[in-house]
PDB file of C-alpha atoms and ligand atoms in Angstrom:
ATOM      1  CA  UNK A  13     -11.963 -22.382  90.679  1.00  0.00           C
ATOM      2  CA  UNK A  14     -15.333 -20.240  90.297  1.00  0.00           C
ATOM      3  CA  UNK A  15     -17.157 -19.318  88.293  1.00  0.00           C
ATOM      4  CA  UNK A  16     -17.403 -22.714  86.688  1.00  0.00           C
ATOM      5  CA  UNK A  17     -18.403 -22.614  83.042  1.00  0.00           C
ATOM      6  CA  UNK A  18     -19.558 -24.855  80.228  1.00  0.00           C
ATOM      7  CA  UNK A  19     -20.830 -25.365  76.669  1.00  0.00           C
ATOM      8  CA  UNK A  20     -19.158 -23.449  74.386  1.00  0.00           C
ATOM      9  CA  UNK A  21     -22.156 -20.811  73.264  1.00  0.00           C
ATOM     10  CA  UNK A  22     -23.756 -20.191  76.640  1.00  0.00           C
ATOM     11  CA  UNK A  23     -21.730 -19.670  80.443  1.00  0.00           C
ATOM     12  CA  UNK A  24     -23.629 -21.616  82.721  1.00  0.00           C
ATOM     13  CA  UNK A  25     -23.708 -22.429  86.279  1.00  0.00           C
ATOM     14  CA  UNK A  26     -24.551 -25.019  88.656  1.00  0.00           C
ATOM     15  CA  UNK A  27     -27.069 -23.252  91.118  1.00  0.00           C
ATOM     16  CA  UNK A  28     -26.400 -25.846  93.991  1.00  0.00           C
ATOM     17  CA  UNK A  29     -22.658 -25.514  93.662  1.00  0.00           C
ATOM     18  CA  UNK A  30     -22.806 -22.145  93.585  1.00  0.00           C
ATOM     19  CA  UNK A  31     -24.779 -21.660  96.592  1.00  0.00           C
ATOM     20  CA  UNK A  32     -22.048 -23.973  98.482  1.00  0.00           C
ATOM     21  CA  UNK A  33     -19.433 -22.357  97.007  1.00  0.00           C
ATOM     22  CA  UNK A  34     -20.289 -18.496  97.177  1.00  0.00           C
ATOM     23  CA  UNK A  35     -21.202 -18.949 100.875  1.00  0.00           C
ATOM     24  CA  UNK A  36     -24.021 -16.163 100.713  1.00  0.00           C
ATOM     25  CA  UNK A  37     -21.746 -13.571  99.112  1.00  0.00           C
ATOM     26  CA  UNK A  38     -22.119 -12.115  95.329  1.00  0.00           C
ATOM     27  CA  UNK A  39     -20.063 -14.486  93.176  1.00  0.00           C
ATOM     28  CA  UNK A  40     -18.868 -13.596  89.590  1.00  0.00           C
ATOM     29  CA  UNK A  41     -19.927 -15.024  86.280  1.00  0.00           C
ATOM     30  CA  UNK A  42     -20.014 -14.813  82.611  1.00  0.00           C
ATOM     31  CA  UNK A  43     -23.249 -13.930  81.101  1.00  0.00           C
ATOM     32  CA  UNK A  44     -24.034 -14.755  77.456  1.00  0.00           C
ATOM     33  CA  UNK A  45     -21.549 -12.235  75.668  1.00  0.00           C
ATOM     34  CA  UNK A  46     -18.793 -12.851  78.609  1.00  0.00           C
ATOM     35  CA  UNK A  47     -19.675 -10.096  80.354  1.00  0.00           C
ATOM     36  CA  UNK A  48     -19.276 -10.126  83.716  1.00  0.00           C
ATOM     37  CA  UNK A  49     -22.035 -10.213  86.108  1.00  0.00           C
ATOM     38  CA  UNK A  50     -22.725 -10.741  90.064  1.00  0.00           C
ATOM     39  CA  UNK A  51     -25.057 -13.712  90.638  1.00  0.00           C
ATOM     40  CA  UNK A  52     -26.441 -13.095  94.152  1.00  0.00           C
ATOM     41  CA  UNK A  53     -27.960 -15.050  96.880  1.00  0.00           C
ATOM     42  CA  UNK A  54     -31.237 -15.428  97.624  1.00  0.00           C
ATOM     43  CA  UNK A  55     -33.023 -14.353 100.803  1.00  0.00           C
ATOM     44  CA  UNK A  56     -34.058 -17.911 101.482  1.00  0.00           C
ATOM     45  CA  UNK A  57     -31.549 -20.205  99.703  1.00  0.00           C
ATOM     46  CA  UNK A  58     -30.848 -20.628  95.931  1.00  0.00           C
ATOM     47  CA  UNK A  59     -30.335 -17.680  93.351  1.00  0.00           C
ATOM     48  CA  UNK A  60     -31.836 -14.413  92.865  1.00  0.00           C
ATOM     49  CA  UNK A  61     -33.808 -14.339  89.779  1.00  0.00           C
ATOM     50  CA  UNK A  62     -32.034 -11.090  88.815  1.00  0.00           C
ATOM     51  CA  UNK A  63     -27.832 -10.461  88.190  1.00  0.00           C
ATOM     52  CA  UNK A  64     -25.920  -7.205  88.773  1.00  0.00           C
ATOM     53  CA  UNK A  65     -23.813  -6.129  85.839  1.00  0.00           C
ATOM     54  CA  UNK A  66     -19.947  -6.339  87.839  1.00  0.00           C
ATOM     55  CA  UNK A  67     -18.435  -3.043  85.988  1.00  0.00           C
ATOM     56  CA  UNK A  68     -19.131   0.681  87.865  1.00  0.00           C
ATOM     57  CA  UNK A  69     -21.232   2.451  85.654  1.00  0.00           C
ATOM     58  CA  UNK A  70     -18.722   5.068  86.153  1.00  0.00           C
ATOM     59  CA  UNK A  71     -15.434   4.262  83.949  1.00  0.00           C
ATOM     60  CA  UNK A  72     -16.281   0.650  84.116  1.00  0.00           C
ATOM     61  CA  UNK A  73     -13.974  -0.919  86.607  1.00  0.00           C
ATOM     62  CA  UNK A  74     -15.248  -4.265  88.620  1.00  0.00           C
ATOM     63  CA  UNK A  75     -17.102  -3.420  91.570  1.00  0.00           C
ATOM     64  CA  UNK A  76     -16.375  -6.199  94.314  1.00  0.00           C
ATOM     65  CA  UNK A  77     -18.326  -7.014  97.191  1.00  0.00           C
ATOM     66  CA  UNK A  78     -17.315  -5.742 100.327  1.00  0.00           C
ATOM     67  CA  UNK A  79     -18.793  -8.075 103.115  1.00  0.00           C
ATOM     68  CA  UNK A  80     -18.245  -6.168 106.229  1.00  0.00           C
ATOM     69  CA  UNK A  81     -19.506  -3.099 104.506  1.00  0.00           C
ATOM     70  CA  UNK A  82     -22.204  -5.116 102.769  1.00  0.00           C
ATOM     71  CA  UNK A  83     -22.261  -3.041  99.545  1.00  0.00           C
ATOM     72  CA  UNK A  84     -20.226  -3.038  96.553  1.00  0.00           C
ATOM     73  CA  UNK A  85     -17.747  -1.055  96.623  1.00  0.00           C
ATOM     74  CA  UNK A  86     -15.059   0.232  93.634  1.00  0.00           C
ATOM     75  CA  UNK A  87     -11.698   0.419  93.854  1.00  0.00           C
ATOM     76  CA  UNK A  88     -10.957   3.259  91.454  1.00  0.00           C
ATOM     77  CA  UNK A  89     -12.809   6.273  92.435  1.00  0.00           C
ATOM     78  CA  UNK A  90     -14.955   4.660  95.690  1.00  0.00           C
ATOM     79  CA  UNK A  91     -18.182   4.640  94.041  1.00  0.00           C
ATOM     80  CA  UNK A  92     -20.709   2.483  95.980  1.00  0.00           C
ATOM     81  CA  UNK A  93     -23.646   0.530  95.728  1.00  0.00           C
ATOM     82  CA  UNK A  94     -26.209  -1.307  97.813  1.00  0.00           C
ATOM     83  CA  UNK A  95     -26.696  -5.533  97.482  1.00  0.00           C
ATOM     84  CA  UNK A  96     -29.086  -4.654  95.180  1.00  0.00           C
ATOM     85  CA  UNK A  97     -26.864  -2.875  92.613  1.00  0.00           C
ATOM     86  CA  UNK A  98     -29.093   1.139  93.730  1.00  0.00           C
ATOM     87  CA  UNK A  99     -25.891   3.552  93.588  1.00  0.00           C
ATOM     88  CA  UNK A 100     -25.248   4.809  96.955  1.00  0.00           C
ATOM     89  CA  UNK A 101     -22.005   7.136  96.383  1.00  0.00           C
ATOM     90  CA  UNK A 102     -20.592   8.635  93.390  1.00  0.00           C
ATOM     91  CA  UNK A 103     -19.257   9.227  90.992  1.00  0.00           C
ATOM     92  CA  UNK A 104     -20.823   6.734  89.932  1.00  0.00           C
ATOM     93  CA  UNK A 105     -23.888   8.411  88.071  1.00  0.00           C
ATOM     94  CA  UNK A 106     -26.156   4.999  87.378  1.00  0.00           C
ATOM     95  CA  UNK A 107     -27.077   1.352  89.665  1.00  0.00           C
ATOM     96  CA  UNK A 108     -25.443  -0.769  88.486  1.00  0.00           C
ATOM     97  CA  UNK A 109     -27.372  -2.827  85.038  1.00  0.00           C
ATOM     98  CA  UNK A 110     -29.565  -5.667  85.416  1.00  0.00           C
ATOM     99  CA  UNK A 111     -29.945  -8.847  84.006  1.00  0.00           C
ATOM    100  CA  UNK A 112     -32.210 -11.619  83.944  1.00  0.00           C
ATOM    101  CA  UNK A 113     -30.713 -15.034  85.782  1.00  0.00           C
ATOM    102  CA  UNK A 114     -32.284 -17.958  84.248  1.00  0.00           C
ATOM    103  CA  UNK A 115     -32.962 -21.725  85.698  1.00  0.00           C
ATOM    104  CA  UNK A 116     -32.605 -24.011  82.528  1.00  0.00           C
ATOM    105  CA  UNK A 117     -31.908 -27.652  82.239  1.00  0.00           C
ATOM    106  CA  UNK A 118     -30.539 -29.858  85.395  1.00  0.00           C
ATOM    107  CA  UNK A 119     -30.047 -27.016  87.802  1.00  0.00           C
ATOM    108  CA  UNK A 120     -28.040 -24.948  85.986  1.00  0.00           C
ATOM    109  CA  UNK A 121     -28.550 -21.017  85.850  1.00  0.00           C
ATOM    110  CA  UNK A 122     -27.481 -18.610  83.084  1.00  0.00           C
ATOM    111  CA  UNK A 123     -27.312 -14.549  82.206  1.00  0.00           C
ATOM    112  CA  UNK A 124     -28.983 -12.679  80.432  1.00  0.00           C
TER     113      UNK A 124
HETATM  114 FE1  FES B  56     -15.814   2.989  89.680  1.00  0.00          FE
HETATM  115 FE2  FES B  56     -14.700   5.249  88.889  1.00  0.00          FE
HETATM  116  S1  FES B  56     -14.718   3.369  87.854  1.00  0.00           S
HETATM  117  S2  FES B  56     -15.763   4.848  90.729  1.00  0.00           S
END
């Protein structure tokens, strides 16, 4: 079941089965502190180079991609974002964070 995680100090994932697993959508993962972030898809294949922090900056709950809406899109209080985290509706009052996605050994891509 995703997200897939190893090593014990550092959440890690396989980019390739991540891109056949997420199927184009935002998929969730751990960053370095277990946070949890959105790893998106690229525009042509892969990862994007940059992760959305998952919890509304409003009272922090997760934010889940909504795929016929194509934003995310909170549960609680209906704030909204677009794919690239920009706040679109409140009350949220912030984007949503961002955090660096790094390629490191064999494929595999990390937060933070
Ligand atoms: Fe997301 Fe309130 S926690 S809108």
């Amino acid at each position: 079941c995703w997200p897939r995680t190893s090593d014990k100090n550092f959440k890690t994932v396989s980019v390739n089965a991540w891109v056949e697993e997420s199927e184009g959508e935002p998929g969730l993962v751990l960053g370095l502190r277990g946070e949890p972030y959105w790893l998106l898809p690229g525009k042509s294949g892969g990862i994007r180079n940059f992760a959305l922090r998952a919890e509304c900056t409003h009272l922090g709950c997760i934010a889940p991609w909504n795929e016929v809406q194509q934003k995310f899109v909170c549960p609680c209080h209906g704030s909204q974002y677009d794919p690239d985290g920009t706040v679109l509706r409140g009350p949220a009052p912030h984007s949503l964070a961002l955090a660096h996605v790094e390629v490191v050994d064999k494929g595999n891509a990390r937060v933070r």
